[in-house]
XYZ file of C-alpha atoms in Angstrom:
616
model
C 112.596 -60.458 -137.901
C 110.686 -62.668 -140.350
C 111.148 -66.427 -140.966
C 110.186 -67.154 -137.335
C 108.532 -70.328 -135.876
C 104.821 -69.846 -135.128
C 104.033 -69.424 -131.382
C 101.785 -72.519 -131.495
C 104.556 -74.716 -132.911
C 107.329 -73.364 -130.719
C 105.374 -74.108 -127.507
C 105.675 -77.824 -128.291
C 109.458 -77.705 -127.865
C 112.065 -76.451 -125.428
C 112.012 -72.690 -124.910
C 114.512 -70.786 -122.800
C 113.358 -67.562 -121.116
C 110.351 -65.448 -122.037
C 109.843 -62.872 -124.785
C 110.328 -59.318 -123.532
C 107.105 -57.361 -123.702
C 108.924 -54.143 -124.430
C 112.526 -54.436 -125.606
C 113.059 -50.719 -124.971
C 112.216 -50.898 -121.262
C 113.516 -54.340 -120.294
C 117.224 -54.629 -119.693
C 119.098 -57.452 -121.360
C 122.056 -59.272 -119.916
C 124.886 -61.162 -121.484
C 126.303 -64.122 -119.617
C 129.790 -65.361 -120.179
C 130.114 -68.660 -122.009
C 131.582 -71.562 -120.097
C 133.990 -73.732 -122.023
C 132.657 -77.164 -122.923
C 134.336 -80.454 -122.058
C 136.236 -80.516 -125.361
C 137.714 -77.023 -125.136
C 141.457 -76.785 -125.310
C 141.443 -73.896 -122.856
C 139.033 -71.700 -120.966
C 138.733 -68.457 -122.924
C 138.118 -65.209 -121.124
C 136.145 -63.562 -123.929
C 136.050 -63.198 -127.742
C 137.653 -59.760 -127.980
C 140.534 -61.193 -130.008
C 138.125 -61.825 -132.891
C 137.378 -58.158 -133.392
C 140.512 -57.212 -135.311
C 140.912 -60.552 -137.113
C 137.500 -60.251 -138.772
C 137.757 -56.638 -139.960
C 137.919 -56.634 -143.785
C 140.801 -54.643 -145.284
C 139.988 -51.829 -147.684
C 139.652 -52.402 -151.412
C 137.371 -52.018 -154.446
C 133.841 -53.437 -154.185
C 132.392 -53.801 -157.681
C 131.418 -57.494 -157.479
C 127.694 -58.107 -156.903
C 128.204 -60.728 -154.213
C 124.533 -61.123 -153.254
C 123.437 -61.663 -156.847
C 126.180 -64.271 -157.274
C 124.993 -66.253 -154.229
C 121.365 -66.183 -155.367
C 122.166 -67.117 -158.978
C 124.553 -69.905 -157.996
C 122.082 -71.369 -155.491
C 119.316 -71.443 -158.086
C 121.549 -72.803 -160.847
C 122.960 -75.598 -158.678
C 119.897 -76.702 -156.713
C 116.939 -75.693 -158.896
C 117.833 -77.005 -162.357
C 114.413 -78.486 -163.038
C 115.593 -82.089 -162.956
C 118.396 -81.545 -165.491
C 121.609 -83.091 -164.190
C 123.495 -81.505 -167.109
C 122.512 -78.032 -165.869
C 123.470 -78.870 -162.286
C 126.844 -80.203 -163.416
C 127.389 -77.103 -165.536
C 126.660 -74.915 -162.494
C 129.119 -76.905 -160.369
C 131.918 -76.241 -162.861
C 130.959 -72.581 -163.244
C 130.484 -71.533 -159.622
C 132.781 -73.815 -157.589
C 136.576 -73.882 -157.548
C 138.316 -77.093 -158.514
C 139.656 -77.550 -154.953
C 136.484 -76.358 -153.178
C 135.806 -77.867 -149.740
C 132.718 -77.999 -147.549
C 132.382 -78.920 -143.887
C 128.926 -80.223 -142.914
C 127.098 -82.039 -140.123
C 128.612 -85.059 -138.326
C 132.080 -84.121 -139.573
C 131.153 -84.766 -143.207
C 133.477 -83.177 -145.759
C 132.967 -82.559 -149.463
C 136.188 -82.298 -151.448
C 136.352 -80.553 -154.817
C 133.938 -80.496 -157.723
C 134.091 -84.287 -157.962
C 132.921 -84.637 -154.380
C 130.216 -82.024 -154.818
C 128.932 -83.794 -157.927
C 128.712 -87.085 -155.988
C 126.937 -85.377 -153.089
C 124.469 -83.582 -155.391
C 123.648 -86.745 -157.358
C 122.997 -88.575 -154.110
C 120.791 -85.783 -152.755
C 118.785 -85.233 -155.941
C 118.155 -88.962 -156.303
C 116.497 -89.079 -152.903
C 114.952 -85.581 -152.886
C 114.439 -84.470 -156.512
C 112.054 -81.601 -155.675
C 114.435 -79.998 -153.185
C 114.117 -76.212 -152.920
C 116.319 -73.879 -150.912
C 114.639 -70.645 -149.866
C 117.198 -67.889 -149.354
C 115.957 -66.099 -146.250
C 118.709 -63.484 -146.020
C 122.196 -62.683 -147.294
C 125.281 -61.083 -145.799
C 128.429 -60.326 -147.834
C 131.623 -58.649 -146.680
C 135.001 -58.211 -148.348
C 136.355 -56.672 -151.531
C 137.369 -57.536 -155.101
C 141.052 -58.028 -154.223
C 140.805 -60.500 -151.353
C 137.377 -62.028 -151.954
C 134.123 -62.060 -150.016
C 132.766 -63.851 -146.954
C 129.086 -64.731 -147.213
C 126.440 -65.977 -144.807
C 123.122 -67.263 -146.112
C 120.351 -68.319 -143.700
C 118.053 -70.684 -145.578
C 115.015 -72.932 -145.293
C 115.101 -76.199 -147.233
C 112.013 -78.145 -148.307
C 111.938 -81.499 -150.109
C 110.057 -84.753 -150.537
C 111.835 -88.066 -150.043
C 110.663 -89.876 -153.203
C 113.816 -91.826 -153.948
C 116.471 -93.886 -152.142
C 119.085 -91.936 -150.211
C 121.865 -92.510 -147.707
C 119.132 -92.449 -145.050
C 117.365 -95.469 -146.512
C 114.637 -96.241 -149.061
C 112.089 -93.633 -150.154
C 109.588 -92.706 -147.437
C 107.395 -90.259 -149.353
C 107.740 -87.901 -146.385
C 108.039 -84.148 -146.778
C 110.808 -82.431 -144.863
C 111.532 -78.828 -143.966
C 114.446 -77.509 -141.953
C 116.604 -74.407 -141.687
C 120.323 -73.848 -141.733
C 123.210 -71.428 -142.226
C 125.657 -71.636 -145.129
C 128.891 -69.710 -144.649
C 131.075 -69.435 -147.756
C 134.136 -67.755 -149.205
C 134.165 -66.456 -152.800
C 137.287 -65.518 -154.775
C 138.108 -64.574 -158.348
C 140.021 -67.452 -159.961
C 141.305 -67.144 -163.535
C 138.856 -64.328 -164.220
C 135.795 -66.085 -162.766
C 134.223 -65.651 -159.317
C 133.897 -69.019 -157.566
C 133.258 -70.532 -154.135
C 136.426 -71.853 -152.473
C 135.108 -73.009 -149.075
C 131.855 -73.642 -147.227
C 130.831 -74.226 -143.594
C 127.220 -75.418 -143.680
C 125.184 -75.847 -140.482
C 121.843 -77.566 -141.221
C 119.299 -78.540 -138.546
C 120.010 -82.264 -138.892
C 117.968 -83.264 -135.840
C 114.829 -81.773 -137.350
C 115.608 -83.376 -140.713
C 116.094 -86.878 -139.276
C 113.027 -86.708 -137.043
C 110.846 -85.789 -140.030
C 112.242 -88.785 -141.951
C 111.627 -91.000 -138.889
C 115.295 -91.930 -138.914
C 117.023 -92.644 -135.601
C 120.295 -90.795 -135.194
C 121.709 -93.915 -133.581
C 121.248 -95.795 -136.841
C 123.674 -93.455 -138.606
C 127.424 -93.445 -138.473
C 128.228 -90.284 -136.571
C 130.780 -89.048 -134.044
C 130.088 -89.204 -130.319
C 131.383 -85.666 -129.951
C 131.963 -82.646 -132.170
C 135.067 -83.054 -134.303
C 135.739 -79.399 -134.971
C 139.169 -78.045 -134.142
C 139.068 -74.920 -132.017
C 141.201 -72.294 -133.714
C 140.861 -69.687 -131.007
C 141.286 -66.083 -132.160
C 141.239 -67.164 -135.814
C 138.269 -66.390 -138.079
C 136.445 -69.187 -139.879
C 137.647 -67.717 -143.181
C 140.835 -65.704 -143.207
C 140.904 -62.822 -145.663
C 142.238 -64.423 -148.786
C 140.201 -67.620 -148.384
C 141.983 -70.022 -146.011
C 139.473 -71.914 -143.865
C 140.115 -72.640 -140.174
C 137.817 -74.439 -137.692
C 138.151 -77.591 -139.769
C 137.554 -81.179 -138.556
C 140.823 -82.909 -137.794
C 141.829 -85.141 -140.751
C 142.314 -88.160 -138.495
C 138.823 -87.951 -137.002
C 136.882 -86.910 -140.105
C 138.196 -89.830 -142.152
C 136.068 -92.133 -139.993
C 132.860 -90.548 -141.279
C 131.202 -89.609 -144.566
C 133.401 -87.874 -147.106
C 132.753 -87.046 -150.751
C 135.598 -86.822 -153.241
C 139.251 -86.312 -152.400
C 141.145 -83.139 -151.516
C 142.480 -81.564 -154.683
C 146.249 -81.360 -154.449
C 148.074 -79.415 -157.105
C 151.519 -80.464 -158.386
C 154.525 -78.164 -158.184
C 154.527 -77.840 -161.991
C 151.343 -78.308 -163.987
C 151.601 -79.649 -167.524
C 152.017 -76.541 -169.624
C 154.403 -74.909 -167.155
C 152.313 -73.162 -164.502
C 154.027 -73.356 -161.079
C 152.062 -73.837 -157.869
C 153.440 -73.941 -154.314
C 154.696 -70.386 -154.736
C 155.310 -67.781 -151.993
C 152.420 -65.385 -151.641
C 153.122 -61.925 -153.128
C 152.532 -60.328 -149.713
C 155.116 -62.533 -148.014
C 157.715 -62.522 -150.798
C 157.812 -58.714 -150.913
C 159.357 -58.750 -147.438
C 162.474 -60.573 -148.655
C 165.155 -60.368 -151.340
C 163.950 -60.500 -154.927
C 165.886 -60.206 -158.197
C 164.347 -58.650 -161.282
C 160.665 -58.095 -161.938
C 158.022 -60.656 -162.876
C 156.689 -60.455 -166.394
C 152.989 -59.773 -166.698
C 152.302 -63.221 -168.220
C 150.733 -65.714 -168.183
C 147.787 -64.837 -170.394
C 145.477 -62.244 -168.807
C 142.248 -63.597 -167.344
C 139.926 -62.073 -169.941
C 141.977 -63.517 -172.821
C 141.581 -66.989 -171.343
C 137.796 -66.550 -171.391
C 137.745 -65.370 -175.017
C 140.228 -68.043 -176.122
C 138.078 -70.745 -174.514
C 134.953 -69.414 -176.223
C 136.663 -69.296 -179.626
C 138.052 -72.802 -179.123
C 134.553 -74.102 -178.358
C 133.195 -72.462 -181.512
C 136.037 -73.708 -183.678
C 135.660 -77.237 -182.297
C 132.091 -77.139 -183.627
C 133.282 -75.521 -186.876
C 130.883 -72.691 -185.942
C 128.068 -74.966 -187.120
C 125.267 -75.883 -184.735
C 122.369 -78.291 -185.129
C 119.970 -75.947 -183.370
C 119.768 -72.928 -181.110
C 119.832 -75.158 -177.976
C 122.934 -76.871 -179.375
C 124.659 -73.493 -179.762
C 123.557 -72.434 -176.278
C 124.892 -75.657 -174.774
C 128.310 -75.284 -176.435
C 128.781 -71.509 -176.228
C 126.473 -70.502 -173.372
C 128.984 -71.189 -170.557
C 131.196 -68.374 -171.892
C 128.529 -65.634 -171.948
C 126.143 -63.919 -169.578
C 122.513 -64.820 -170.261
C 121.818 -61.288 -171.505
C 125.084 -60.849 -173.389
C 124.904 -58.213 -176.141
C 126.366 -58.634 -179.627
C 126.739 -55.182 -181.195
C 127.378 -55.661 -184.926
C 127.701 -53.090 -187.726
C 124.904 -51.243 -189.508
C 122.333 -52.279 -190.809
C 122.179 -55.189 -188.361
C 120.543 -54.731 -184.969
C 122.085 -55.536 -181.614
C 121.173 -59.031 -180.422
C 120.833 -60.478 -176.931
C 122.027 -63.877 -175.761
C 123.545 -66.753 -177.712
C 120.142 -67.411 -179.292
C 119.988 -63.905 -180.759
C 123.518 -64.263 -182.080
C 122.851 -67.476 -184.036
C 119.267 -66.872 -185.218
C 118.457 -65.132 -188.549
C 119.356 -61.467 -188.162
C 122.186 -62.276 -185.748
C 125.794 -61.802 -186.794
C 126.738 -65.477 -186.806
C 123.821 -66.434 -189.042
C 124.241 -63.503 -191.437
C 128.013 -63.859 -191.755
C 127.873 -67.634 -192.260
C 125.176 -67.214 -194.912
C 127.197 -64.706 -196.913
C 130.681 -66.119 -196.343
C 130.585 -69.867 -195.648
C 134.259 -70.061 -196.687
C 136.317 -67.534 -194.718
C 139.815 -67.812 -193.278
C 140.852 -65.420 -190.520
C 144.333 -64.202 -189.692
C 144.404 -62.786 -186.173
C 147.309 -60.386 -185.926
C 146.559 -58.494 -182.694
C 145.105 -59.734 -179.411
C 145.449 -57.584 -176.305
C 143.696 -58.086 -172.982
C 143.615 -57.419 -169.263
C 141.352 -58.582 -166.427
C 138.184 -56.957 -167.825
C 138.481 -56.661 -171.604
C 139.983 -58.121 -174.762
C 140.401 -56.793 -178.287
C 141.208 -58.827 -181.393
C 142.136 -57.429 -184.816
C 142.178 -59.681 -187.869
C 141.603 -59.822 -191.584
C 139.639 -62.487 -193.409
C 140.240 -64.007 -196.825
C 136.694 -64.848 -197.864
C 134.601 -65.654 -200.908
C 131.252 -63.863 -201.057
C 128.847 -66.616 -202.101
C 125.587 -65.821 -200.273
C 123.314 -62.839 -199.668
C 124.694 -60.325 -197.172
C 123.301 -56.947 -196.051
C 120.539 -57.210 -198.638
C 122.918 -57.668 -201.553
C 123.495 -60.720 -203.756
C 126.922 -62.393 -203.738
C 129.675 -61.132 -206.012
C 131.424 -64.539 -205.979
C 134.720 -62.712 -205.575
C 137.486 -63.466 -203.099
C 138.001 -60.386 -200.958
C 139.904 -59.318 -197.843
C 137.857 -57.974 -194.950
C 139.040 -56.120 -191.828
C 137.414 -57.730 -188.780
C 137.796 -56.403 -185.235
C 136.233 -57.372 -181.904
C 136.117 -55.913 -178.420
C 134.959 -58.095 -175.512
C 133.829 -56.881 -172.097
C 134.196 -59.544 -169.394
C 132.058 -59.700 -166.266
C 132.421 -62.375 -163.553
C 134.517 -64.553 -165.848
C 132.155 -64.554 -168.850
C 131.543 -62.293 -171.850
C 128.939 -59.567 -171.314
C 129.348 -57.478 -174.496
C 130.960 -58.133 -177.893
C 131.394 -55.094 -180.151
C 132.240 -56.223 -183.684
C 133.095 -54.145 -186.759
C 133.848 -55.336 -190.271
C 134.676 -52.960 -193.114
C 131.622 -53.500 -195.339
C 132.324 -50.504 -197.600
C 135.764 -51.921 -198.423
C 134.126 -55.293 -199.057
C 131.637 -53.730 -201.491
C 134.255 -51.661 -203.302
C 136.483 -54.731 -203.764
C 133.425 -56.370 -205.356
C 133.187 -53.575 -207.913
C 130.686 -51.146 -206.355
C 131.518 -47.413 -206.581
C 130.450 -45.880 -203.279
C 133.091 -43.340 -202.204
C 135.576 -41.150 -204.030
C 139.217 -42.174 -203.858
C 141.124 -40.714 -200.941
C 144.289 -38.621 -201.049
C 146.252 -41.559 -199.691
C 146.738 -44.965 -201.342
C 144.611 -47.792 -199.920
C 147.073 -50.510 -198.900
C 144.571 -52.621 -196.965
C 144.526 -53.736 -193.320
C 148.033 -55.000 -192.708
C 149.447 -56.887 -189.682
C 152.142 -55.396 -187.424
C 155.361 -54.658 -189.313
C 157.679 -55.967 -186.598
C 158.413 -59.359 -185.029
C 156.086 -59.444 -182.018
C 154.432 -62.811 -182.830
C 151.007 -63.349 -184.387
C 148.766 -62.436 -182.810
C 150.745 -59.784 -180.949
C 151.707 -59.399 -178.191
C 153.148 -62.660 -176.886
C 151.644 -62.931 -173.379
C 154.718 -64.373 -171.675
C 156.965 -61.551 -172.855
C 154.801 -58.628 -171.766
C 155.997 -56.266 -169.040
C 153.664 -54.173 -166.912
C 155.830 -51.089 -167.443
C 155.321 -51.383 -171.234
C 151.552 -51.669 -170.764
C 151.446 -48.550 -168.595
C 153.576 -46.618 -171.094
C 151.410 -47.642 -174.057
C 148.174 -46.763 -172.286
C 149.438 -43.306 -171.325
C 150.585 -42.632 -174.906
C 147.290 -43.824 -176.427
C 145.146 -41.870 -173.979
C 147.076 -38.742 -174.940
C 146.732 -39.577 -178.654
C 142.953 -39.927 -178.352
C 142.699 -36.502 -176.750
C 145.079 -34.765 -179.158
C 143.944 -36.443 -182.395
C 140.200 -36.088 -181.874
C 139.606 -33.463 -179.178
C 142.729 -31.304 -179.355
C 144.809 -29.646 -182.050
C 145.113 -32.758 -184.205
C 148.863 -32.404 -184.596
C 149.589 -36.110 -183.967
C 152.183 -35.322 -181.316
C 151.972 -38.891 -179.994
C 152.975 -40.428 -183.327
C 156.456 -41.228 -184.646
C 157.564 -39.349 -187.745
C 157.953 -42.612 -189.629
C 154.811 -44.580 -188.945
C 152.086 -46.542 -190.754
C 148.367 -45.936 -190.251
C 145.830 -48.176 -192.002
C 142.713 -46.075 -192.499
C 139.186 -46.666 -193.836
C 137.985 -46.533 -197.474
C 137.971 -43.009 -198.862
C 140.959 -42.079 -196.677
C 143.659 -44.695 -197.274
C 146.998 -45.577 -195.694
C 149.338 -42.992 -194.180
C 153.051 -43.869 -194.200
C 154.286 -40.929 -192.134
C 153.051 -38.618 -189.431
C 152.737 -35.842 -191.996
C 150.496 -37.979 -194.243
C 148.366 -38.938 -191.239
C 147.793 -35.285 -190.354
C 147.237 -34.063 -193.912
C 145.302 -37.093 -195.126
C 143.043 -37.770 -192.125
C 143.148 -35.412 -189.150
C 142.914 -32.078 -191.018
C 140.196 -33.269 -193.455
C 138.279 -34.577 -190.437
C 138.363 -31.118 -188.840
C 137.396 -29.473 -192.116
C 134.346 -31.747 -192.335
C 133.145 -31.669 -188.715
C 132.997 -29.436 -185.649
C 131.905 -29.595 -181.991
C 133.871 -32.755 -181.230
C 133.132 -34.940 -178.207
C 133.997 -38.587 -177.605
C 132.715 -41.530 -175.556
C 134.791 -44.669 -175.004
C 133.184 -48.077 -174.532
C 136.443 -49.899 -173.914
C 140.168 -49.126 -173.933
C 142.499 -52.047 -173.347
C 146.298 -52.289 -173.519
C 148.757 -55.155 -173.186
C 152.418 -54.557 -173.679
C 152.904 -52.078 -176.521
C 149.506 -52.852 -178.120
C 146.211 -51.070 -177.417
C 142.690 -51.058 -178.796
C 139.636 -48.859 -178.220
C 135.990 -48.873 -179.274
C 134.851 -45.244 -179.330
C 132.157 -42.961 -180.651
C 133.240 -39.589 -182.001
C 130.284 -37.213 -181.808
C 130.486 -34.342 -184.308
C 128.487 -31.823 -186.343
C 128.721 -32.325 -190.112
C 129.389 -28.855 -191.521
C 131.838 -29.558 -194.376
C 132.480 -31.910 -197.307
C 133.279 -35.437 -196.067
C 134.065 -38.382 -198.341
C 132.091 -36.802 -201.145
C 129.072 -35.778 -199.037
C 128.268 -32.074 -198.744
C 127.534 -30.538 -195.349
C 124.209 -31.475 -193.748
C 124.620 -29.672 -190.380
C 123.481 -32.903 -188.743
C 124.846 -34.222 -185.484
C 126.603 -37.523 -186.231
C 128.118 -40.299 -184.077
C 131.074 -41.942 -185.820
C 131.550 -45.475 -184.517
C 135.278 -46.245 -184.636
C 137.402 -49.302 -183.916
C 140.983 -48.203 -183.235
C 144.235 -50.063 -182.589
C 147.804 -48.891 -181.972
C 151.336 -50.238 -181.627
C 153.528 -48.040 -179.469
C 157.301 -48.117 -179.889
C 159.824 -48.290 -177.076
C 160.512 -44.616 -177.729
C 157.044 -43.767 -176.421
C 155.686 -42.827 -179.857
C 153.007 -44.660 -181.856
C 154.613 -46.486 -184.783
C 151.583 -48.219 -186.288
C 147.817 -47.702 -186.185
C 144.603 -49.175 -187.547
C 141.188 -47.546 -187.947
C 137.815 -49.002 -188.956
C 134.764 -46.712 -189.133
C 131.197 -47.969 -189.521
C 130.707 -45.873 -192.659
C 127.307 -47.395 -193.484
C 125.958 -46.142 -190.147
C 127.685 -42.761 -190.452
C 126.222 -42.064 -193.901
C 122.790 -43.292 -192.806
C 122.859 -40.565 -190.121
C 123.594 -38.070 -192.886
C 120.569 -39.296 -194.837
C 122.546 -41.318 -197.397
C 121.888 -45.042 -197.916
C 125.106 -46.533 -199.290
C 123.505 -49.973 -199.563
C 120.742 -48.514 -201.761
C 123.480 -46.887 -203.839
C 125.084 -50.320 -204.218
C 121.780 -51.914 -205.204
C 121.325 -49.292 -207.908
C 124.561 -50.530 -209.500
C 123.478 -54.167 -209.707
C 123.379 -55.673 -213.206
C 119.925 -56.279 -214.636
C 120.748 -59.973 -215.002
C 121.881 -62.017 -211.986
C 125.491 -63.110 -211.834
C 125.771 -66.752 -212.834
C 128.764 -68.786 -211.698
């Protein structure tokens, strides 16, 4: 064991017993505890706690220890920035969070925590909490119990609840016991039981305990045979409300109404309990999946700023809460991947490059599907090309651009954003001749041809059974279309598939096979596929995949090169109630694909530029 008092220091205080010289040869004994004067009964032993503290089985993908460390640093070590501390409070703590502390003190909700933190940081601005160990137990379904032994150091340079500034340095240790749950797609603390060494703290400040308002006895209820945190998050061993009201309390308990504005109902039977009794029908999958809430909030923040930011710090302040610090934006060729909000908005990042080329663009989102971990959005933009983009001057033409995104969500924020736009289509609409015409007519990138709302699907009207059906159909289509016979068995006879430039739009299963799948097999061999994300909601699915092939035949006008190529593809589908795909969309990063073949389509476009600049 580390983090131990020095022998010299410990001799100055009360010590019980003597250290064993050899723990392997000296026997140890365990004496039974005698109930104190405030016990409600005299327990025999603690054997009843064995079963009640065993965590049930479940998935364990959440990095609980990292969360505790990051949240501690973000909340307590913000370098004097109250804005950062407040941001951490909203990110890491549930709205109705509660903490039980020394002397029966209670902190209620984010409001109470903010008051407590302001008070603490005013008196002890250089506070630092050293994490001395971490214990996490639980799973992703029910949440995690955590215990964090810590040592706190600080200097009392400002007024506090203990009196005016003393200039004294303090150091004490404690134990913070917490419960963490996933709420609306984001992991957050729901409860805390903090046990600091208050005697040591007060002695170092030269504050008499008798000068403080404190109880004459411990206020804690004894919930015998109940754990501190029940699996699921309920906290027991709580000070009685009547007694604790007499002492320090921050904030007020957050009480939720039966119906929130907007329609969400609280005070609902737990799923575990309600399954035991009579139920009619099946719940719809709505409301909006967790990941879609994250993406919608991020887009709303960007749109509120009109996607215009005064500086990189301004963009980070407004968009940063919705992304991991190392979030990756993976845009189309020839742009590089960028990291963080700063990389996204700086020159070379997608936001900067797109805004420079298309300051006037209007997006129509027609598909938005999501689950707990991922979201995909398909849209088209009506835009006027008025600035340099991808090394080419503006055409000053109004064009329509396919635009698709895939978002990977981690711990309630966006970790990766894959984005594809159809640049070849954009260039050909501007008059460049880059690819030969396909066998099929090019009818653009059209929205769903049925009444499923825009964007589809409508969250409240989605059923889990439809989602499962669509996912099974699409998974089979991916295997058959790209790794199997290519007979399009998963597609309806009468369907619509919106393909890339050089291929076109198929309006039947036969056209899809003859116009896309068979030419693909004639052009490439040795197929394999990797999938970055596949997400379904209701009858709508989307996938970001890479189709790895060997180029050994004519493809879109390019003769065989025998090169190994990775085709980056953004795919979307609408499955019908019959279990067959009725509509599909496909965007391929053709600039990247041709670059792997040794052909620079952008250089080909530059060679077609007029000798005189276009003047508008």
